Each structure stands twice: as C-alpha cells, then as structure tokens.
C-alpha positions as YAML, in Angstrom:
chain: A
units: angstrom
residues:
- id: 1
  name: UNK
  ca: [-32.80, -160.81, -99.62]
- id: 2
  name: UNK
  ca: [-34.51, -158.77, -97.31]
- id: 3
  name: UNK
  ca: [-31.63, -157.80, -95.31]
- id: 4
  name: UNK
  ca: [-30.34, -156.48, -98.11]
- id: 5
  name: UNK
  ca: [-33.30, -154.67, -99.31]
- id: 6
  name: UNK
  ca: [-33.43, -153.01, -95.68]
- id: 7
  name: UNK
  ca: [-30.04, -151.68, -96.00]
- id: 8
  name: UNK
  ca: [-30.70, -149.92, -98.68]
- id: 9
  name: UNK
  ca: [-33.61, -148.02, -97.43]
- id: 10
  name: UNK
  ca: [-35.66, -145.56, -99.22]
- id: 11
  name: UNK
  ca: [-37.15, -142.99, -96.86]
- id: 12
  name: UNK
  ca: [-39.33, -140.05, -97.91]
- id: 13
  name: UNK
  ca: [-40.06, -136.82, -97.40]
- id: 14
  name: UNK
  ca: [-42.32, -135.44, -94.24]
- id: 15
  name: UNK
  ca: [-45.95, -135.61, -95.31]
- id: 16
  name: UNK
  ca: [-44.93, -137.73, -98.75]
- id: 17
  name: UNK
  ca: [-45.47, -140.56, -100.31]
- id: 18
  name: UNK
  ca: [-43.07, -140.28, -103.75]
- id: 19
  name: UNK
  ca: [-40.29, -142.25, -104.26]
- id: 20
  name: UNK
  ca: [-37.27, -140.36, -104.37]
- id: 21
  name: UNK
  ca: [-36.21, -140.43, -108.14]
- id: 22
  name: UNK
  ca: [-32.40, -141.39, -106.62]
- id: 23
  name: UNK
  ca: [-34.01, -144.77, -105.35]
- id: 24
  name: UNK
  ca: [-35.48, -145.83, -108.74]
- id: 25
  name: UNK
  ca: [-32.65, -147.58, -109.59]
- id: 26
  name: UNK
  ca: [-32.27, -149.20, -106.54]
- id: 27
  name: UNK
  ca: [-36.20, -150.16, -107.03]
- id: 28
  name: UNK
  ca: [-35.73, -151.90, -110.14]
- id: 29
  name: UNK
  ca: [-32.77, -153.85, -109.34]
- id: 30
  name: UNK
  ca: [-34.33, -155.36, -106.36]
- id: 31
  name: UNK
  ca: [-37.59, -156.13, -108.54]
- id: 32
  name: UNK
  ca: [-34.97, -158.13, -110.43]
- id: 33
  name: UNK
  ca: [-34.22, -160.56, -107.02]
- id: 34
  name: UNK
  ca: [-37.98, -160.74, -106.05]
- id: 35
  name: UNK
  ca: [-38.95, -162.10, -109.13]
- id: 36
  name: UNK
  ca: [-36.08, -164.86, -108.94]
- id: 37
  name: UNK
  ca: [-37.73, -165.73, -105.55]
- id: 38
  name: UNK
  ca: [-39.93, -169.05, -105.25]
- id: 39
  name: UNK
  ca: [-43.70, -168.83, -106.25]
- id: 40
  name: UNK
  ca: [-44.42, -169.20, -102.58]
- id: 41
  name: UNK
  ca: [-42.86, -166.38, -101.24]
- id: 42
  name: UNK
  ca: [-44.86, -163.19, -100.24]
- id: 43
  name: UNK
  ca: [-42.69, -160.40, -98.24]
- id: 44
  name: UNK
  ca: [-44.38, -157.38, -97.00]
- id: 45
  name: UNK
  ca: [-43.26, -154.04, -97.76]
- id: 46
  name: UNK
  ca: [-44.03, -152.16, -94.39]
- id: 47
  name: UNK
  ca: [-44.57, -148.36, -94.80]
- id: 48
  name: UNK
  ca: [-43.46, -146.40, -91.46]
- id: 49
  name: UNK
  ca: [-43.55, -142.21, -90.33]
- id: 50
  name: UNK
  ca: [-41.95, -140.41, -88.31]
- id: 51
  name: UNK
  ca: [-44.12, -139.06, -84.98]
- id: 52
  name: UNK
  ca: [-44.97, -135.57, -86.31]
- id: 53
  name: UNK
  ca: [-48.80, -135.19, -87.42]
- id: 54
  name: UNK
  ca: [-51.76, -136.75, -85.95]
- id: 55
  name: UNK
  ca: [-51.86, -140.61, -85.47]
- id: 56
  name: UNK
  ca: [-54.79, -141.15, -88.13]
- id: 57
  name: UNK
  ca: [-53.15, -139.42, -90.54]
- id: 58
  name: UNK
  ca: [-49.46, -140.59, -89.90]
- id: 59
  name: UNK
  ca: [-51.16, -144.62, -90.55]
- id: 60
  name: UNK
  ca: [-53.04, -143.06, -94.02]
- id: 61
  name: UNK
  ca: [-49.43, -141.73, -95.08]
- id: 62
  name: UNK
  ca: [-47.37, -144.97, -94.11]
- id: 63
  name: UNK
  ca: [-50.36, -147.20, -95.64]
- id: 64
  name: UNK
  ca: [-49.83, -144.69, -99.22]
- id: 65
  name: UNK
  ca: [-45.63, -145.02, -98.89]
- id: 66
  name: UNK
  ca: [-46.32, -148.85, -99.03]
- id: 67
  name: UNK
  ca: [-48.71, -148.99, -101.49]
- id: 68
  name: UNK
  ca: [-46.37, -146.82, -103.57]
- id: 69
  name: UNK
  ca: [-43.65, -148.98, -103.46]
- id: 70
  name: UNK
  ca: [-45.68, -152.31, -103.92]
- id: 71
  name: UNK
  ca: [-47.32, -150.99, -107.22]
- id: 72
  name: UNK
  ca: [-43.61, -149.44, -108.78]
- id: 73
  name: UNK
  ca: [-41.88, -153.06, -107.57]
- id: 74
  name: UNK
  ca: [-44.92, -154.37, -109.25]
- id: 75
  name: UNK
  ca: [-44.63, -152.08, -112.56]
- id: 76
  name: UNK
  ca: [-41.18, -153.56, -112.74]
- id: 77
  name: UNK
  ca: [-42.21, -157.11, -113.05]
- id: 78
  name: UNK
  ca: [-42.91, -158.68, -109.80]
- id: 79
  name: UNK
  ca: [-46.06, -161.02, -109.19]
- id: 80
  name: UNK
  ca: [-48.88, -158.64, -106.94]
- id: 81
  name: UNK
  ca: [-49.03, -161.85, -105.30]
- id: 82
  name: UNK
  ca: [-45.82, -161.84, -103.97]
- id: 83
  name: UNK
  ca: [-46.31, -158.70, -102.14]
- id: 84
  name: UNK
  ca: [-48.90, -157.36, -99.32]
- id: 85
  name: UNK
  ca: [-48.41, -154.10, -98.13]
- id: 86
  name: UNK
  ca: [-48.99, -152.68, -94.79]
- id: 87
  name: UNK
  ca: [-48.68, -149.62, -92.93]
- id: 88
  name: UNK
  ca: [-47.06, -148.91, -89.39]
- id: 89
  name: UNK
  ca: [-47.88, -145.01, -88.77]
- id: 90
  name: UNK
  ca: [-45.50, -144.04, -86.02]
- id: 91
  name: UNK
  ca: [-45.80, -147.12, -84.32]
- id: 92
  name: UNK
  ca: [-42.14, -148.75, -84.91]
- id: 93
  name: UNK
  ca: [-39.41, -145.80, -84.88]
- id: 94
  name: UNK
  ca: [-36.34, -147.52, -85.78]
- id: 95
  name: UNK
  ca: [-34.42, -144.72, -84.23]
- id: 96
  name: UNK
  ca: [-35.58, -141.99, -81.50]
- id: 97
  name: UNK
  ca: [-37.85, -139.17, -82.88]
- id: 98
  name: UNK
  ca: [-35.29, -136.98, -81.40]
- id: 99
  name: UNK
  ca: [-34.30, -134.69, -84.38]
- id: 100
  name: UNK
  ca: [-34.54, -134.20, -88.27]
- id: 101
  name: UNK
  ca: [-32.52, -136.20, -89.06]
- id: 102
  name: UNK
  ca: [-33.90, -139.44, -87.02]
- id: 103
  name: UNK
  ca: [-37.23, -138.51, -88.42]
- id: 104
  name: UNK
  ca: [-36.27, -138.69, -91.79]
- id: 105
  name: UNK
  ca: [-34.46, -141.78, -91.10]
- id: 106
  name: UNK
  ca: [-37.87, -143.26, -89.52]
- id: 107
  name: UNK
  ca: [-39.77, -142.09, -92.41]
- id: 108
  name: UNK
  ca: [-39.16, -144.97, -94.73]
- id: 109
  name: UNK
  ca: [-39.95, -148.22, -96.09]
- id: 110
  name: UNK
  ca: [-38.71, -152.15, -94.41]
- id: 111
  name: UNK
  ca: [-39.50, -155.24, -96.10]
- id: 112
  name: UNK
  ca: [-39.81, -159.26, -94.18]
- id: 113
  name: UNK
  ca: [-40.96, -162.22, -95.06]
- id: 114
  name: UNK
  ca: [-44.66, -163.31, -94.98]
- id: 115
  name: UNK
  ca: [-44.41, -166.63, -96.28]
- id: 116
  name: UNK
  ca: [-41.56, -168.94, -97.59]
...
C-alpha cells in the first residue's frame, strides 16, 4: 500500500502547507485502503521541503505538511492511531535541488510502515 501511496505523491507549494484541492480525491481514496489495514498497523506520513529557506524553518514547514495530511486522512475515517507524523526539513531530497522543478518535486509528502 505504501508504494502505491508514494506514487501518487502530493507535493505543495514553496513555503505551504495546503493540500492541493486536485489531490483530495486521491486523499480520500487512499483513507479508504488504510482503514482496511490491520489494527496493528501504524505508517508514517513523512513531510519533506525543498532546500530553499532556513533549516529551522524548512523542519516547522515539513512537520505542518505532515500534520496536514495526517488530520485530512484522519477526517476521512482513519484511526489517529494508525498514523504518526513526522517531519524531514530538507534533509532527504528525493531528487537534486537543482531547479524548480526538482524542488517542487522534493516538496512533498512519503508514507512507510512503522509497525505491521
């Protein structure tokens, strides 16, 4: 499940924390799957930036795009216990900080599994 909640990524704006409105959907169908998951399961959703702004406030702003997500998965029916959130900052690019366009595609949300 998480692999395929990590290909369909939602990434954000610089300096935001909103959910784009085009990734509600996507939001609410994968709500669907994590509440189909066993009791014992607990997957992070991991908030990441891209390496503009100062470190201290990049970690604040990855922390917020997790917590966002946790609390709308959690508006749409899933346990709170079945989610932590954390955030990266800067700290795990998943592409180069090279351009816009890698920023934007660092600027995003990745889930994994805590527990099985």
């Amino acid at each position: 499940l998480t692999k395929a909640l990590n290909i369909f990524i939602i990434n954000f704006d610089s300096g935001k924390y909103n959910i784009p409105q085009a990734r509600m959907k996507f939001l609410e169908r994968a709500a669907t799957y994590i509440k189909n998951l066993p009791q014992s399961t607990v997957l992070e959703v991991g908030g990441h930036t891209d390496d503009k702004g100062k470190d201290a406030d990049n970690q604040t702003l990855s922390e917020n795009r997790a917590k966002t997500v946790r609390d709308q998965l959690i508006k749409f029916g899933v346990r709170p216990e079945a989610l932590v959130m954390k955030g990266y900052g800067e700290s795990k690019p998943k592409v180069p900080n090279t351009d816009d366009n890698n920023r934007f595609l660092n600027r995003r949300i990745e889930y994994s599994v805590i527990k099985q």
